[in-house]
Amino acid sequence: MDTGAGRTGMEQTAGDEDGQSLLGDVISVSGAFEGSEDIAVARELARGFLTDVQAVHGLPVSGRAMGMVQLVVSELVTNARKYAPGPCLLTLEINGGAIEVAVWDSNPTPPAILAPDPTRIGQHGLEIVMAVGQSFAVHREPVGKRITTAIVLADDPGGDAAGRQM
């Protein structure tokens, strides 16, 4: 297992003659996970990454964002481990005032997105991910698929919970 822990880094995306970044710096981390026991390690990677984003890079991260990112990571990595053979890849990237959570797995079949049903036992993971994120997308890849969502780092100053409006 390669969790990528400690590889929180700055990547230059493009530069000019002076070495100045044209597009800004990318703050991201990735980890590969193979077993169901790695779901807790994926959550820890997310928690550590957001702690660094706040402490090292000075970006605000609300308690709500910290919890929601860990929940989303847990749900998406659990689904990848449950429904796809082989490892999955988790990538966390800061984009503006949000964190993009992306999970790649080897199964090309898009997930079944069920309608909300309070009487159903289980299978509410994607429903939760879609409710707490600003966006939700499933992208087919040359091998497998990638599911992405974005969660704002700081809550609305007006006190409204930051997430997708229904």
mmCIF file of C-alpha atoms in Angstrom:
data_model
loop_
_atom_site.group_PDB
_atom_site.id
_atom_site.type_symbol
_atom_site.label_atom_id
_atom_site.label_comp_id
_atom_site.label_asym_id
_atom_site.label_seq_id
_atom_site.Cartn_x
_atom_site.Cartn_y
_atom_site.Cartn_z
ATOM 1 C CA MET A 1 0.000 0.000 0.000
ATOM 2 C CA ASP A 2 1.246 3.467 -0.912
ATOM 3 C CA THR A 3 -0.788 6.080 0.886
ATOM 4 C CA GLY A 4 1.222 9.014 -0.323
ATOM 5 C CA ALA A 5 1.314 10.259 3.274
ATOM 6 C CA GLY A 6 3.750 13.073 3.670
ATOM 7 C CA ARG A 7 3.680 13.869 -0.025
ATOM 8 C CA THR A 8 1.504 16.908 0.419
ATOM 9 C CA GLY A 9 3.247 19.138 -2.031
ATOM 10 C CA MET A 10 3.282 22.123 -4.224
ATOM 11 C CA GLU A 11 3.465 21.410 -7.915
ATOM 12 C CA GLN A 12 4.247 24.149 -10.399
ATOM 13 C CA THR A 13 1.628 23.940 -13.127
ATOM 14 C CA ALA A 14 3.118 26.331 -15.695
ATOM 15 C CA GLY A 15 5.654 29.122 -15.712
ATOM 16 C CA ASP A 16 7.112 31.986 -17.696
ATOM 17 C CA GLU A 17 10.736 33.067 -18.220
ATOM 18 C CA ASP A 18 10.946 34.531 -14.708
ATOM 19 C CA GLY A 19 9.901 31.210 -13.181
ATOM 20 C CA GLN A 20 6.622 32.740 -12.022
ATOM 21 C CA SER A 21 3.622 30.449 -12.075
ATOM 22 C CA LEU A 22 0.990 31.429 -14.627
ATOM 23 C CA LEU A 23 -1.694 29.201 -13.216
ATOM 24 C CA GLY A 24 -0.702 29.171 -9.559
ATOM 25 C CA ASP A 25 0.474 26.377 -7.361
ATOM 26 C CA VAL A 26 -1.396 23.121 -7.036
ATOM 27 C CA ILE A 27 -1.761 21.726 -3.540
ATOM 28 C CA SER A 28 -2.592 18.033 -3.763
ATOM 29 C CA VAL A 29 -1.945 14.599 -2.356
ATOM 30 C CA SER A 30 -2.713 11.095 -3.630
ATOM 31 C CA GLY A 31 -2.786 7.633 -2.143
ATOM 32 C CA ALA A 32 -3.425 4.121 -3.461
ATOM 33 C CA PHE A 33 -5.493 1.734 -1.346
ATOM 34 C CA GLU A 34 -5.978 -2.015 -1.723
ATOM 35 C CA GLY A 35 -7.763 -3.408 1.329
ATOM 36 C CA SER A 36 -10.864 -2.521 3.306
ATOM 37 C CA GLU A 37 -8.635 -1.796 6.319
ATOM 38 C CA ASP A 38 -7.152 1.039 4.244
ATOM 39 C CA ILE A 39 -10.405 3.033 4.429
ATOM 40 C CA ALA A 40 -9.331 4.391 7.824
ATOM 41 C CA VAL A 41 -5.897 5.196 6.362
ATOM 42 C CA ALA A 42 -7.613 7.125 3.529
ATOM 43 C CA ARG A 43 -9.562 9.180 6.085
ATOM 44 C CA GLU A 44 -6.318 9.879 7.969
ATOM 45 C CA LEU A 45 -4.648 10.989 4.725
ATOM 46 C CA ALA A 46 -7.518 13.453 4.174
ATOM 47 C CA ARG A 47 -7.383 14.731 7.766
ATOM 48 C CA GLY A 48 -3.603 15.193 7.630
ATOM 49 C CA PHE A 49 -3.776 16.900 4.244
ATOM 50 C CA LEU A 50 -6.393 19.402 5.411
ATOM 51 C CA THR A 51 -4.435 20.046 8.610
ATOM 52 C CA ASP A 52 -1.390 20.890 6.439
ATOM 53 C CA VAL A 53 -3.492 23.032 4.100
ATOM 54 C CA GLN A 54 -4.481 25.145 7.091
ATOM 55 C CA ALA A 55 -1.205 25.131 9.059
ATOM 56 C CA VAL A 56 1.340 25.279 6.235
ATOM 57 C CA HIS A 57 -0.525 27.068 3.458
ATOM 58 C CA GLY A 58 -2.725 29.308 5.616
ATOM 59 C CA LEU A 59 -6.022 28.376 3.987
ATOM 60 C CA PRO A 60 -9.055 28.274 6.302
ATOM 61 C CA VAL A 61 -10.608 24.833 6.827
ATOM 62 C CA SER A 62 -13.801 24.725 8.869
ATOM 63 C CA GLY A 63 -14.593 21.888 11.247
ATOM 64 C CA ARG A 64 -17.558 21.043 9.019
ATOM 65 C CA ALA A 65 -15.301 20.792 5.957
ATOM 66 C CA MET A 66 -12.848 18.571 7.874
ATOM 67 C CA GLY A 67 -15.649 16.178 8.844
ATOM 68 C CA MET A 68 -17.401 16.213 5.467
ATOM 69 C CA VAL A 69 -14.203 15.499 3.532
ATOM 70 C CA GLN A 70 -13.433 12.515 5.771
ATOM 71 C CA LEU A 71 -17.012 11.244 5.336
ATOM 72 C CA VAL A 72 -16.864 11.617 1.541
ATOM 73 C CA VAL A 73 -13.451 9.924 1.372
ATOM 74 C CA SER A 74 -14.774 7.057 3.481
ATOM 75 C CA GLU A 75 -17.868 6.596 1.305
ATOM 76 C CA LEU A 76 -16.061 6.797 -2.049
ATOM 77 C CA VAL A 77 -13.117 4.584 -1.067
ATOM 78 C CA THR A 78 -15.518 2.059 0.504
ATOM 79 C CA ASN A 79 -17.504 1.876 -2.749
ATOM 80 C CA ALA A 80 -14.346 1.487 -4.825
ATOM 81 C CA ARG A 81 -13.073 -1.299 -2.572
ATOM 82 C CA LYS A 82 -16.466 -3.019 -2.577
ATOM 83 C CA TYR A 83 -17.308 -2.884 -6.294
ATOM 84 C CA ALA A 84 -13.994 -2.808 -8.200
ATOM 85 C CA PRO A 85 -11.135 -5.315 -8.351
ATOM 86 C CA GLY A 86 -7.634 -4.119 -7.529
ATOM 87 C CA PRO A 87 -6.513 -0.909 -5.896
ATOM 88 C CA CYS A 88 -8.216 2.464 -5.972
ATOM 89 C CA LEU A 89 -6.552 5.863 -6.133
ATOM 90 C CA LEU A 90 -7.628 8.796 -3.969
ATOM 91 C CA THR A 91 -6.582 12.304 -5.004
ATOM 92 C CA LEU A 92 -7.265 15.420 -2.940
ATOM 93 C CA GLU A 93 -6.622 18.794 -4.571
ATOM 94 C CA ILE A 94 -7.268 22.339 -3.453
ATOM 95 C CA ASN A 95 -9.076 24.290 -6.153
ATOM 96 C CA GLY A 96 -10.021 27.836 -5.222
ATOM 97 C CA GLY A 97 -11.865 27.744 -1.914
ATOM 98 C CA ALA A 98 -12.763 24.063 -2.210
ATOM 99 C CA ILE A 99 -11.158 20.654 -2.008
ATOM 100 C CA GLU A 100 -11.760 18.300 -4.902
ATOM 101 C CA VAL A 101 -12.007 14.674 -3.833
ATOM 102 C CA ALA A 102 -11.469 12.176 -6.664
ATOM 103 C CA VAL A 103 -11.464 8.392 -6.431
ATOM 104 C CA TRP A 104 -10.429 6.242 -9.384
ATOM 105 C CA ASP A 105 -11.164 2.522 -9.571
ATOM 106 C CA SER A 106 -10.832 -0.150 -12.250
ATOM 107 C CA ASN A 107 -14.550 -0.859 -12.753
ATOM 108 C CA PRO A 108 -15.872 1.091 -15.783
ATOM 109 C CA THR A 109 -19.519 0.649 -14.743
ATOM 110 C CA PRO A 110 -20.997 3.875 -13.359
ATOM 111 C CA PRO A 111 -22.456 3.539 -9.878
ATOM 112 C CA ALA A 112 -26.191 3.152 -9.427
ATOM 113 C CA ILE A 113 -27.474 6.399 -7.983
ATOM 114 C CA LEU A 114 -30.629 5.533 -6.101
ATOM 115 C CA ALA A 115 -33.405 7.948 -5.262
ATOM 116 C CA PRO A 116 -33.543 8.954 -1.600
ATOM 117 C CA ASP A 117 -35.528 6.391 0.377
ATOM 118 C CA PRO A 118 -35.599 6.686 4.172
ATOM 119 C CA THR A 119 -36.920 3.112 4.460
ATOM 120 C CA ARG A 120 -33.963 1.580 2.562
ATOM 121 C CA ILE A 121 -31.300 -0.008 4.739
ATOM 122 C CA GLY A 122 -27.855 0.773 3.388
ATOM 123 C CA GLN A 123 -26.714 2.067 -0.002
ATOM 124 C CA HIS A 124 -26.968 5.736 1.018
ATOM 125 C CA GLY A 125 -23.282 6.544 0.413
ATOM 126 C CA LEU A 126 -23.588 8.355 -2.921
ATOM 127 C CA GLU A 127 -26.739 10.078 -1.695
ATOM 128 C CA ILE A 128 -24.666 11.498 1.178
ATOM 129 C CA VAL A 129 -21.759 12.451 -1.102
ATOM 130 C CA MET A 130 -24.105 14.279 -3.465
ATOM 131 C CA ALA A 131 -25.821 16.104 -0.592
ATOM 132 C CA VAL A 132 -22.670 17.491 1.043
ATOM 133 C CA GLY A 133 -20.668 18.349 -2.071
ATOM 134 C CA GLN A 134 -20.931 21.336 -4.374
ATOM 135 C CA SER A 135 -20.624 19.077 -7.388
ATOM 136 C CA PHE A 136 -20.675 15.395 -8.304
ATOM 137 C CA ALA A 137 -19.406 13.771 -11.499
ATOM 138 C CA VAL A 138 -18.568 10.331 -12.815
ATOM 139 C CA HIS A 139 -15.913 10.272 -15.557
ATOM 140 C CA ARG A 140 -15.106 7.204 -17.613
ATOM 141 C CA GLU A 141 -11.372 6.678 -17.945
ATOM 142 C CA PRO A 142 -9.404 4.548 -20.449
ATOM 143 C CA VAL A 143 -9.412 1.986 -17.636
ATOM 144 C CA GLY A 144 -12.176 2.250 -15.035
ATOM 145 C CA LYS A 145 -13.843 5.420 -13.811
ATOM 146 C CA ARG A 146 -13.188 8.446 -11.632
ATOM 147 C CA ILE A 147 -15.777 9.915 -9.262
ATOM 148 C CA THR A 148 -15.237 13.508 -8.173
ATOM 149 C CA THR A 149 -16.908 15.915 -5.802
ATOM 150 C CA ALA A 150 -15.930 19.270 -4.356
ATOM 151 C CA ILE A 151 -16.415 20.487 -0.790
ATOM 152 C CA VAL A 152 -15.909 24.113 0.250
ATOM 153 C CA LEU A 153 -13.164 24.643 2.806
ATOM 154 C CA ALA A 154 -14.927 27.328 4.855
ATOM 155 C CA ASP A 155 -18.594 27.633 5.755
ATOM 156 C CA ASP A 156 -20.699 30.512 4.502
ATOM 157 C CA PRO A 157 -20.087 33.550 6.712
ATOM 158 C CA GLY A 158 -23.876 33.957 6.929
ATOM 159 C CA GLY A 159 -24.033 30.660 8.782
ATOM 160 C CA ASP A 160 -25.558 28.561 6.012
ATOM 161 C CA ALA A 161 -24.053 25.123 5.644
ATOM 162 C CA ALA A 162 -21.888 25.083 2.540
ATOM 163 C CA GLY A 163 -22.982 22.471 0.044
ATOM 164 C CA ARG A 164 -25.083 21.875 -3.001
ATOM 165 C CA GLN A 165 -28.462 23.582 -2.979
ATOM 166 C CA MET A 166 -31.337 21.241 -3.695
#
